[in-house]
Amino acid sequence: MSHNTFGHLFRVTTWGESHGAAIGCVVDGVPPRLPISENDLQVWLDKRRPAQSRFTTQRKEADKVQILSGVYKDPDTGKPCTTGTPIQLMIANTDQRSKDYNAIKDAYRPGHADFTYDKKYGIRDPRGGGRSSARETAMRVAAGGIARKIIGDKIKIRGALVQMGEHKIDREKWNWNAIAKNPFWCPDTKAAKQWETYLDGVRKSGSSVGAVIEIVAENVPVGWGAPVYGKLDADLAAAMMSINAVKGVEIGDGFATAALRGEDNADEIITKRKKPHFTSNHAGGILGGISTGQDIVVRFAVKPTSSILTPRQTITRDNKETSIQTKGRHDPCVGIRAVPVGEAMMACVLADHKLRHIAQTHNL
Amino acid sequence: MSHNTFGHLFRVTTWGESHGAAIGCVVDGVPPRLPISENDLQVWLDKRRPAQSRFTTQRKEADKVQILSGVYKDPDTGKPCTTGTPIQLMIANTDQRSKDYNAIKDAYRPGHADFTYDKKYGIRDPRGGGRSSARETAMRVAAGGIARKIIGDKIKIRGALVQMGEHKIDREKWNWNAIAKNPFWCPDTKAAKQWETYLDGVRKSGSSVGAVIEIVAENVPVGWGAPVYGKLDADLAAAMMSINAVKGVEIGDGFATAALRGEDNADEIITKRKKPHFTSNHAGGILGGISTGQDIVVRFAVKPTSSILTPRQTITRDNKETSIQTKGRHDPCVGIRAVPVGEAMMACVLADHKLRHIAQTHNL
Amino acid sequence: MSHNTFGHLFRVTTWGESHGAAIGCVVDGVPPRLPISENDLQVWLDKRRPAQSRFTTQRKEADKVQILSGVYKDPDTGKPCTTGTPIQLMIANTDQRSKDYNAIKDAYRPGHADFTYDKKYGIRDPRGGGRSSARETAMRVAAGGIARKIIGDKIKIRGALVQMGEHKIDREKWNWNAIAKNPFWCPDTKAAKQWETYLDGVRKSGSSVGAVIEIVAENVPVGWGAPVYGKLDADLAAAMMSINAVKGVEIGDGFATAALRGEDNADEIITKRKKPHFTSNHAGGILGGISTGQDIVVRFAVKPTSSILTPRQTITRDNKETSIQTKGRHDPCVGIRAVPVGEAMMACVLADHKLRHIAQTHNL
Amino acid sequence: MSHNTFGHLFRVTTWGESHGAAIGCVVDGVPPRLPISENDLQVWLDKRRPAQSRFTTQRKEADKVQILSGVYKDPDTGKPCTTGTPIQLMIANTDQRSKDYNAIKDAYRPGHADFTYDKKYGIRDPRGGGRSSARETAMRVAAGGIARKIIGDKIKIRGALVQMGEHKIDREKWNWNAIAKNPFWCPDTKAAKQWETYLDGVRKSGSSVGAVIEIVAENVPVGWGAPVYGKLDADLAAAMMSINAVKGVEIGDGFATAALRGEDNADEIITKRKKPHFTSNHAGGILGGISTGQDIVVRFAVKPTSSILTPRQTITRDNKETSIQTKGRHDPCVGIRAVPVGEAMMACVLADHKLRHIAQTHNL
């Protein structure tokens, strides 16, 4: 994790601004001869694509991903597969309405990175937030598609919105099948129904709300991760916290463990069909930074979209006080679109750790 | 952050096991001619040292740190200072009662890394948890002492315990002067008093509780941090999550932002004495991964100590069910000793980002 | 230096195959507000472009570089400048005659990477050597253009061909002005004349020859570089050795120092205008891995182009013996086009070390 | 390769000065359960130890290596083996005669790093060259011992001195058995005899000479290495160039390839016992940065020891001209002791690339 590169062995380097010609990434360290096509990646991008419901930004981007390198026909099957060399992915930006941003080119939008980029670099691309735009996350989703090829189909990664504003789901009603049937990736059908009304209200009032997303990875083998600074949970924390607008990350029972007693928190182990079996999973599938073989459970909090229709007090580049009001197209709950991004980051972290695990232990 | 190394330019590589001959670290990338002595580091280690009250492990370790390299007398002052070459710090282990651990060498302690280390590596050092012991954090504290020299005295880093078990402090009563006057780093004198009785009860019952720690860094200049995967908050998340027993990390309002509206969360900006001034700090001092100049506020949750005096169900190396009961010396609330460790990690992250910021922008 | 990424703080990650849609690179860690345009980079690419004389491959590539990100108009001047975010450079491939390579898709060309790529990855892109083609070096030259912006105009980097086949230049006749006046970057006008006849003979006989290139960087300040594994000369050695077909690298007097006595090799120091002055430069401007302030002098040997018109014995993918004969367009002395590449790598190494030096010492 | 760390997955971080309390290194990324003991490493250190003949420095160092972490008894055999956690190696400095260096603490020894360290850092440890001393290479040799465990016994790494001053060996007379029978690691018995007289003369005259060392690794499997900036030869070049006093590195025919024709240089391939077989090895076992399965052949040039008994002109810290004359204990041909160091660096590079190869291709 260094500037614009994520990962050690499975390395993703993204580039591009919201309203530049294109965005893209180089994915390096990929094992050879994994079957892969643009369609394989497009599937995931389509999940994240904006303007799929009235609850996300109306920016219309086809988000068609192109593979420009690192893939060639397999010598046996003739079908496209990875070659072991760097894979360049690119998405053209097509629906840039940069004029929307003229009004704000000199004023810093509260809650955005305008102020900090300008102070750090003495320059910023104001069109759509430039490099700090959530548009960058499209490349994470595309790279996540490659990561999934590395970790294999057996490992299942799924994400869900478990809280919108003050409204949490009823965890007793968790149903993975529900998430594809509402515009929120909500696993609780009843909650989703209520959220629809709720978010319509938020949207119409020109406001926004935050959210909590939970990502679960099933069937991760025991042993991935590494002490002490390369812990699986440390890397997951960095991965999720690096997503735009994320303000908190927790593993397993997370912050709730603070209120627990030792006897209630530490998961006991028995044997089941002659194999180790944990009787609970407060740990979220990670002990000492290494996977236990249980579900890996990560949650992260996304703050409310900072771009709202209410005027907000701010200053300009030359320290003049002013007020600002968003007019561009934006999300009333940016957390919704963070679900596929969180899934992708989980996939990238696991792919990187799979390769690191194999490197050190030689266990495939 | 890779295996046992933390940081990019300010790099700390720790080594050593709980009951080996010694623990230590190499600190590399340190600017030259910073005045430094063993005493400067010992100050911080003394804050973390076990057995300072009845509420932490009774293992008696002097924890005297030695500087073995990278320091030489300043050509002008004749006093010891950094030379720009790697600094090796070492602490001898003296009070190892390894026999305490004979009983558990074949059984995996629930909530500990015994199971995962053994499954990953096919071997583990069972004495005191070996490499996965919180003893490793002594070196973080020592390295943090060097980090503080890099960032300078103007930046003030302080930590506090803000929740013990179910008991939170009253934030209205926050008083930094209180933290040195109770054994918990608690900034609320009244809460500290109550915690004393509470934790005595926990300790006597052979149980343990979790905690939440808050670390605040004041006077960090605007502009430290880096997009997109080298964000200051992403690095802080990884740093804190890499501390033993930590299960959650949040920045500023953290998970609470999920329940906020956009207008309540995004901090407005005005000018004050002709300088930019934020009217609130929900963001915890970081926007777009870059410091805003406000206080940087990080909180992390520490799970209850897994080693408790109640028998717990587990399995052995050869998959036999058994039960295990801790007899060694342990902490009823390991979160207490995590406070100086969290401070040290904050210092390390800031030192690394200060150097990275200077490298790219040439702003000293 | 890791797989497809070069550098620590000034980081270049290249991608693309000889006959894919395009080649490109991400350049990260660039300081902000350096004025830069596509033309600034094109100048260097034009020096490397093939088919500029009958002595280089006749592949006709415009090699027009595009900047796709990381550059925006300067808030003061309105001219394009770096923003501190990753710069994506791309060159479309236009003159791919992939049918030329159909004959060799199953046979391994001796001296090329065909055999090793296929054995390592189980797959290779045979079109023009795929990823192992010298075409990748175009991106090094483009990135080198950015590197030159970082190190500034005062540092002058120039390269020359000092040996072609068995023919060395007369170093007494060295004239930097001559290099632009012959197709070989030869600093000895008389030698250049002789090489023309010589290389015509080599070319017409369908053969090829090797070469030695010397790169000199003037006005590098004292103090760049770093002990012990980040030595300036170690990084230069890796940089040059990573160029296609390079088989040797030396600094200053290089291999000749083996035959010297101590009193003849170690450069003495006097003062001149009250400043330190070395009376000779056997060291090539580097002592202990750190620049001395003298000219930095690096030489590297390029083997003869492996693609020649004479039939050569080899095997196929399925271990059948066969013979192979190049028919595509190739260079009789690939060393010629390595000159601008060597200059670019020198610039990249210096840019990286400038940033590393500033980071640690805070000396701008 | 970054400051004081070598390698990507097999990572060695060294620390310590020539006349400090000790020198040491952390070796990280080591696979678990490799049998290892201090004796296993001492064998290699004993080969490098000074004062074994009159031709190397008379500094008497036992160079006894201690393993302080990362090794524990194997659960099956009970014998010491690696645990997968960082291994700390340490050697106490015992024979420091620092007073020898008092005379030179303000003057810069020509050919040494005194000048550059002082200019870079504004401080240097003058005792024995401090961090820039060749004493650091003892830790490379120790780490190389661990690297050899990783690559296994089948791979044989051997080094030889092939040139001393102007005197080259007769390559026709190469005999590996000879190297242990003379104090020079010379594979040509007759040359070794002549060198003895020659070097005695050099030594008695208070002078020094350079040397060329060749390192050969046999039985390296095909496929280790990685394009484009992680090439095996690029990493070997950096590794060897990072050794004190090295001024040139070449692979296979190296600089001689410049004078070759394409048909003489590119190694042809036939089949032998149904396996690929190269009819020659001009390439030195590496094509496209990846091992071919042939012997890997690297040569490097070591300059003459800069410390000689003849007075040399130099300046002091405050820019005063002076002359300097070495009086400490030194080597007339420091190249001799570079042989085991070169072997160790070969082992480290191969170990790192073995792990990287396994990580990406999953071929054990």
Coordinates of C-alpha atoms in Angstrom, one line a residue, chain D:
Chain D
M1 CA 16.9 -3.3 -2.2
S2 CA 16.2 -0.3 -0.2
H3 CA 18.6 1.4 2.1
N4 CA 19.6 -1.5 4.4
T5 CA 17.3 -4.1 3.2
F6 CA 17.9 -6.7 0.5
G7 CA 15.3 -8.8 -1.3
H8 CA 11.5 -8.9 -1.7
L9 CA 10.3 -12.1 -0.1
F10 CA 13.5 -13.4 1.3
R11 CA 14.4 -10.1 3.0
V12 CA 17.7 -9.3 4.8
T13 CA 18.1 -6.1 6.8
T14 CA 21.5 -5.6 8.2
W15 CA 22.7 -3.1 10.9
G16 CA 25.8 -2.2 12.8
E17 CA 29.1 -0.4 12.4
S18 CA 32.6 -1.8 12.2
H19 CA 33.5 -0.7 15.7
G20 CA 30.1 -0.6 17.4
A21 CA 29.0 -3.2 20.0
A22 CA 27.9 -5.7 17.4
I23 CA 26.7 -6.2 13.9
G24 CA 23.6 -8.1 12.9
C25 CA 20.7 -8.7 10.6
V26 CA 17.0 -9.6 10.5
V27 CA 16.2 -12.3 8.0
D28 CA 12.5 -12.3 7.2
G29 CA 10.2 -14.3 4.9
V30 CA 12.0 -17.6 5.6
P31 CA 9.9 -20.7 5.0
P32 CA 9.2 -22.7 8.2
R33 CA 10.7 -25.9 9.4
L34 CA 14.0 -25.7 7.7
P35 CA 16.6 -27.4 10.0
I36 CA 19.1 -24.7 11.0
S37 CA 21.7 -24.2 13.7
E38 CA 24.4 -21.6 14.5
N39 CA 26.9 -24.1 13.2
D40 CA 25.3 -24.2 9.8
L41 CA 25.9 -20.5 9.4
Q42 CA 29.3 -20.5 11.1
V43 CA 30.7 -22.7 8.4
W44 CA 30.3 -19.9 5.9
L45 CA 31.5 -17.2 8.2
D46 CA 34.6 -19.1 8.9
K47 CA 35.4 -19.0 5.2
R48 CA 35.2 -15.2 5.2
R49 CA 36.9 -14.6 8.6
P50 CA 39.9 -12.2 8.5
A51 CA 43.4 -13.1 9.5
Q52 CA 43.3 -16.6 8.1
S53 CA 46.5 -15.9 6.0
R54 CA 49.0 -13.1 5.8
F55 CA 47.0 -11.9 2.8
T56 CA 44.0 -10.6 4.6
T57 CA 43.6 -8.0 7.4
Q58 CA 45.1 -9.1 10.8
R59 CA 42.0 -8.0 12.7
K60 CA 41.2 -11.0 14.9
E61 CA 37.5 -11.5 15.0
A62 CA 36.0 -14.8 16.1
D63 CA 32.9 -13.8 14.2
K64 CA 30.8 -16.2 16.2
V65 CA 27.2 -15.8 15.0
Q66 CA 24.3 -16.0 17.4
I67 CA 20.7 -16.8 16.5
L68 CA 18.4 -14.7 18.7
S69 CA 15.0 -15.4 17.3
G70 CA 13.0 -17.3 14.7
V71 CA 14.3 -20.7 15.4
Y72 CA 12.7 -23.3 17.7
K73 CA 12.7 -27.0 18.1
D74 CA 11.0 -29.0 15.4
P75 CA 7.8 -30.6 16.7
D76 CA 8.8 -33.9 15.1
T77 CA 12.5 -34.1 15.3
G78 CA 13.1 -31.9 18.3
K79 CA 16.0 -30.3 16.4
P80 CA 16.3 -26.5 15.9
C81 CA 14.5 -25.3 12.8
T82 CA 13.0 -22.1 11.3
T83 CA 9.6 -21.1 12.5
G84 CA 8.6 -18.7 9.7
T85 CA 9.1 -15.7 12.0
P86 CA 12.1 -13.2 11.6
I87 CA 15.5 -14.6 12.4
Q88 CA 17.9 -12.2 14.2
L89 CA 21.6 -13.0 13.7
M90 CA 24.2 -11.2 15.7
I91 CA 28.0 -11.1 15.9
A92 CA 29.7 -9.2 18.7
N93 CA 32.6 -7.0 17.7
T94 CA 35.6 -7.9 19.9
D95 CA 38.8 -6.7 18.3
Q96 CA 38.1 -3.1 17.8
R97 CA 41.2 -1.0 18.0
S98 CA 39.5 2.3 17.5
K99 CA 42.5 4.4 18.5
D100 CA 43.9 3.4 15.1
Y101 CA 41.3 5.6 13.6
N102 CA 41.8 8.7 15.8
A103 CA 44.3 10.2 13.3
I104 CA 41.8 10.0 10.5
K105 CA 38.6 11.1 12.2
D106 CA 38.7 14.6 10.6
A107 CA 40.4 13.7 7.3
Y108 CA 38.6 11.9 4.4
R109 CA 40.5 8.7 3.3
P110 CA 40.7 8.8 -0.6
G111 CA 38.7 6.0 -2.2
H112 CA 36.6 5.5 1.0
A113 CA 33.1 6.6 1.8
D114 CA 34.3 9.1 4.5
F115 CA 33.7 12.1 2.3
T116 CA 30.3 11.1 0.9
Y117 CA 28.9 10.0 4.2
D118 CA 29.9 13.2 5.9
K119 CA 28.6 15.3 3.1
K120 CA 25.3 13.4 3.0
Y121 CA 24.6 13.1 6.7
G122 CA 26.7 15.8 8.3
I123 CA 28.1 13.1 10.5
R124 CA 30.0 9.8 10.3
D125 CA 31.3 7.2 12.6
P126 CA 35.1 7.2 11.7
R127 CA 36.0 4.1 13.6
G128 CA 36.9 1.6 11.0
G129 CA 34.7 3.2 8.4
G130 CA 31.6 2.8 10.6
R131 CA 28.7 1.6 8.6
S132 CA 30.6 1.7 5.2
S133 CA 33.1 -0.9 6.5
A134 CA 33.3 -4.3 4.7
R135 CA 32.6 -5.7 8.1
E136 CA 28.9 -5.4 7.2
T137 CA 29.5 -8.2 4.7
A138 CA 29.8 -10.7 7.5
M139 CA 26.0 -10.5 7.9
R140 CA 25.5 -11.1 4.2
V141 CA 27.5 -14.3 4.6
A142 CA 25.5 -15.4 7.6
A143 CA 22.2 -14.6 5.8
G144 CA 23.5 -16.4 2.8
G145 CA 23.7 -19.5 5.0
I146 CA 20.0 -19.3 5.5
A147 CA 19.4 -18.6 1.8
R148 CA 21.2 -21.8 1.0
K149 CA 18.8 -23.7 3.2
I150 CA 15.9 -22.3 1.2
I151 CA 17.3 -23.2 -2.2
G152 CA 18.5 -26.6 -1.1
D153 CA 21.6 -28.6 -1.5
K154 CA 21.0 -29.5 -5.1
I155 CA 21.9 -26.0 -6.1
K156 CA 25.7 -25.6 -5.8
I157 CA 27.2 -22.1 -5.5
R158 CA 30.9 -21.7 -5.8
G159 CA 33.1 -18.7 -6.2
A160 CA 36.7 -18.2 -7.5
L161 CA 39.2 -15.4 -7.9
V162 CA 39.9 -15.3 -11.6
Q163 CA 42.1 -12.3 -11.8
M164 CA 44.4 -10.6 -9.3
G165 CA 45.9 -7.3 -10.4
E166 CA 46.9 -7.8 -14.0
H167 CA 47.2 -11.6 -13.6
K168 CA 44.4 -13.7 -14.9
I169 CA 44.0 -17.4 -14.5
D170 CA 44.3 -19.8 -17.4
R171 CA 40.6 -20.9 -17.8
E172 CA 41.7 -24.1 -19.4
K173 CA 43.3 -25.1 -16.1
W174 CA 40.1 -24.4 -14.1
N175 CA 39.9 -26.9 -11.2
W176 CA 37.2 -26.4 -8.5
N177 CA 39.2 -28.6 -6.2
A178 CA 42.1 -26.2 -6.2
I179 CA 40.2 -23.3 -4.6
A180 CA 40.3 -24.7 -1.1
K181 CA 44.0 -25.4 -1.4
N182 CA 45.3 -21.8 -1.7
P183 CA 44.6 -18.6 0.2
F184 CA 43.0 -17.0 -2.8
W185 CA 40.1 -19.2 -3.9
C186 CA 42.1 -19.5 -7.1
P187 CA 40.9 -22.4 -9.4
D188 CA 44.3 -22.5 -11.2
T189 CA 47.0 -24.1 -9.0
K190 CA 49.8 -22.7 -11.0
A191 CA 48.4 -19.1 -11.0
A192 CA 47.8 -19.3 -7.3
K193 CA 51.5 -20.1 -6.8
Q194 CA 52.5 -17.1 -8.8
W195 CA 50.0 -14.9 -7.1
E196 CA 51.5 -15.7 -3.7
T197 CA 54.8 -14.2 -4.7
Y198 CA 53.1 -11.3 -6.4
L199 CA 50.8 -10.4 -3.5
D200 CA 53.7 -10.7 -1.1
G201 CA 55.4 -8.0 -3.1
V202 CA 52.3 -5.8 -3.1
R203 CA 51.8 -6.3 0.6
K204 CA 55.4 -5.5 1.5
S205 CA 55.4 -2.4 -0.6
G206 CA 52.4 -1.2 1.4
S207 CA 50.2 -1.2 -1.7
S208 CA 47.1 -3.1 -2.8
V209 CA 45.6 -4.6 -6.0
G210 CA 42.2 -5.2 -7.4
A211 CA 40.6 -8.5 -8.4
V212 CA 37.9 -10.2 -10.4
I213 CA 35.7 -12.8 -8.8
E214 CA 33.5 -15.3 -10.6
I215 CA 30.5 -16.9 -9.0
V216 CA 28.8 -20.0 -10.5
A217 CA 25.5 -21.5 -9.5
E218 CA 24.8 -25.0 -10.8
N219 CA 21.5 -26.7 -11.1
V220 CA 19.3 -23.7 -10.9
P221 CA 16.0 -24.7 -12.4
V222 CA 14.7 -23.1 -15.5
G223 CA 12.2 -20.3 -14.9
W224 CA 13.5 -18.3 -11.9
G225 CA 13.5 -14.6 -12.4
A226 CA 10.9 -12.1 -13.6
P227 CA 10.4 -9.5 -16.2
V228 CA 11.1 -6.6 -16.6
Y229 CA 12.6 -4.8 -13.6
G230 CA 12.8 -7.9 -11.4
K231 CA 15.1 -9.7 -13.8
L232 CA 17.4 -12.2 -12.3
D233 CA 20.4 -10.6 -13.8
A234 CA 19.3 -7.1 -12.7
D235 CA 19.0 -8.3 -9.2
L236 CA 22.3 -10.1 -9.3
A237 CA 23.9 -6.9 -10.7
A238 CA 22.5 -4.9 -7.8
A239 CA 23.5 -7.6 -5.3
M240 CA 27.1 -7.7 -6.4
M241 CA 27.5 -4.0 -7.0
S242 CA 26.3 -3.4 -3.5
I243 CA 29.3 -5.3 -2.1
N244 CA 32.0 -2.9 -0.9
A245 CA 34.6 -1.9 -3.5
V246 CA 32.8 -3.5 -6.4
K247 CA 33.0 -1.5 -9.6
G248 CA 31.6 -3.8 -12.3
V249 CA 29.4 -6.8 -12.8
E250 CA 28.9 -9.0 -15.8
I251 CA 26.7 -12.0 -16.7
G252 CA 28.0 -14.9 -18.9
D253 CA 30.3 -13.5 -21.5
G254 CA 29.6 -10.0 -20.2
F255 CA 31.5 -7.1 -21.8
A256 CA 33.1 -9.6 -24.2
T257 CA 29.7 -9.9 -26.0
A258 CA 30.1 -6.4 -27.3
A259 CA 32.8 -7.7 -29.7
L260 CA 30.8 -10.8 -30.7
R261 CA 28.7 -11.4 -33.8
G262 CA 25.1 -12.6 -33.4
E263 CA 25.9 -16.1 -34.7
D264 CA 28.7 -16.5 -32.1
N265 CA 26.7 -15.2 -29.1
A266 CA 23.2 -16.7 -29.2
D267 CA 23.3 -20.1 -27.6
E268 CA 21.7 -22.8 -29.9
I269 CA 19.3 -25.3 -28.4
I270 CA 19.1 -29.0 -29.2
T271 CA 17.5 -32.0 -27.4
K272 CA 19.5 -34.4 -25.3
R273 CA 17.9 -37.3 -23.6
K274 CA 14.6 -35.8 -24.8
K275 CA 15.3 -32.6 -22.8
P276 CA 16.3 -29.1 -24.0
H277 CA 20.0 -28.7 -24.2
F278 CA 22.0 -25.6 -24.9
T279 CA 25.2 -26.2 -26.9
S280 CA 27.0 -23.2 -25.3
N281 CA 26.4 -20.8 -22.4
H282 CA 27.4 -17.3 -23.6
A283 CA 24.3 -16.0 -21.8
G284 CA 25.5 -17.1 -18.4
G285 CA 22.3 -19.0 -17.7
I286 CA 19.9 -16.1 -18.1
L287 CA 17.7 -15.1 -21.0
G288 CA 15.1 -12.3 -20.7
G289 CA 15.9 -12.1 -17.0
I290 CA 14.9 -15.7 -16.4
S291 CA 17.1 -18.7 -15.7
T292 CA 17.6 -21.1 -18.5
G293 CA 18.6 -24.1 -16.4
Q294 CA 22.2 -23.7 -17.4
D295 CA 24.9 -22.6 -15.0
I296 CA 24.4 -19.1 -13.8
V297 CA 27.7 -17.2 -14.2
V298 CA 28.4 -13.8 -12.7
R299 CA 31.7 -11.9 -12.5
F300 CA 32.5 -8.8 -10.6
A301 CA 35.5 -6.5 -10.3
V302 CA 36.8 -5.4 -6.9
K303 CA 38.9 -2.3 -6.9
P304 CA 42.3 -2.3 -5.0
T305 CA 41.9 -1.6 -1.2
S306 CA 42.0 2.1 -0.8
S307 CA 43.8 1.9 2.5
I308 CA 47.5 1.8 1.7
L309 CA 50.7 2.7 3.5
T310 CA 51.7 5.4 1.0
P311 CA 50.8 9.0 2.0
R312 CA 47.9 10.3 0.0
Q313 CA 46.6 13.8 -0.5
T314 CA 43.2 14.7 0.9
I315 CA 41.2 17.3 2.8
T316 CA 39.7 17.6 6.3
R317 CA 36.2 18.2 7.4
D318 CA 36.8 21.9 7.4
N319 CA 38.3 21.9 3.9
K320 CA 42.0 22.0 4.8
E321 CA 44.4 20.1 2.6
T322 CA 46.4 17.4 4.4
S323 CA 47.9 14.0 3.7
I324 CA 46.9 10.7 5.1
Q325 CA 48.5 7.3 5.5
T326 CA 46.8 4.2 6.6
K327 CA 48.1 2.6 9.8
G328 CA 45.3 0.2 10.8
R329 CA 45.1 -3.4 9.7
H330 CA 44.0 -3.9 6.1
D331 CA 43.9 -6.3 3.2
P332 CA 46.4 -6.0 0.3
C333 CA 43.7 -7.5 -2.0
V334 CA 40.3 -7.1 -0.5
G335 CA 38.9 -9.1 -3.4
I336 CA 40.0 -12.3 -1.8
R337 CA 37.5 -12.0 1.1
A338 CA 34.8 -10.9 -1.4
V339 CA 34.6 -14.5 -2.7
P340 CA 32.4 -15.9 0.1
V341 CA 30.4 -12.6 0.1
G342 CA 29.7 -13.0 -3.6
E343 CA 28.6 -16.6 -3.1
A344 CA 26.3 -15.4 -0.3
M345 CA 24.7 -12.7 -2.4
M346 CA 24.1 -15.3 -5.2
A347 CA 22.4 -17.5 -2.6
C348 CA 20.3 -14.6 -1.3
V349 CA 19.2 -13.5 -4.8
L350 CA 18.3 -17.1 -5.7
A351 CA 16.4 -17.7 -2.5
D352 CA 14.4 -14.5 -3.1
H353 CA 13.6 -15.5 -6.7
K354 CA 12.7 -19.1 -5.7
L355 CA 10.0 -17.7 -3.4
R356 CA 8.9 -15.2 -6.0
H357 CA 8.7 -17.8 -8.6
I358 CA 6.6 -20.1 -6.4
A359 CA 4.4 -17.3 -5.5
Q360 CA 3.4 -16.4 -9.0
T361 CA 3.6 -19.8 -10.8
H362 CA 2.8 -22.2 -7.9
N363 CA 5.6 -24.5 -9.3
L364 CA 7.6 -25.8 -6.4

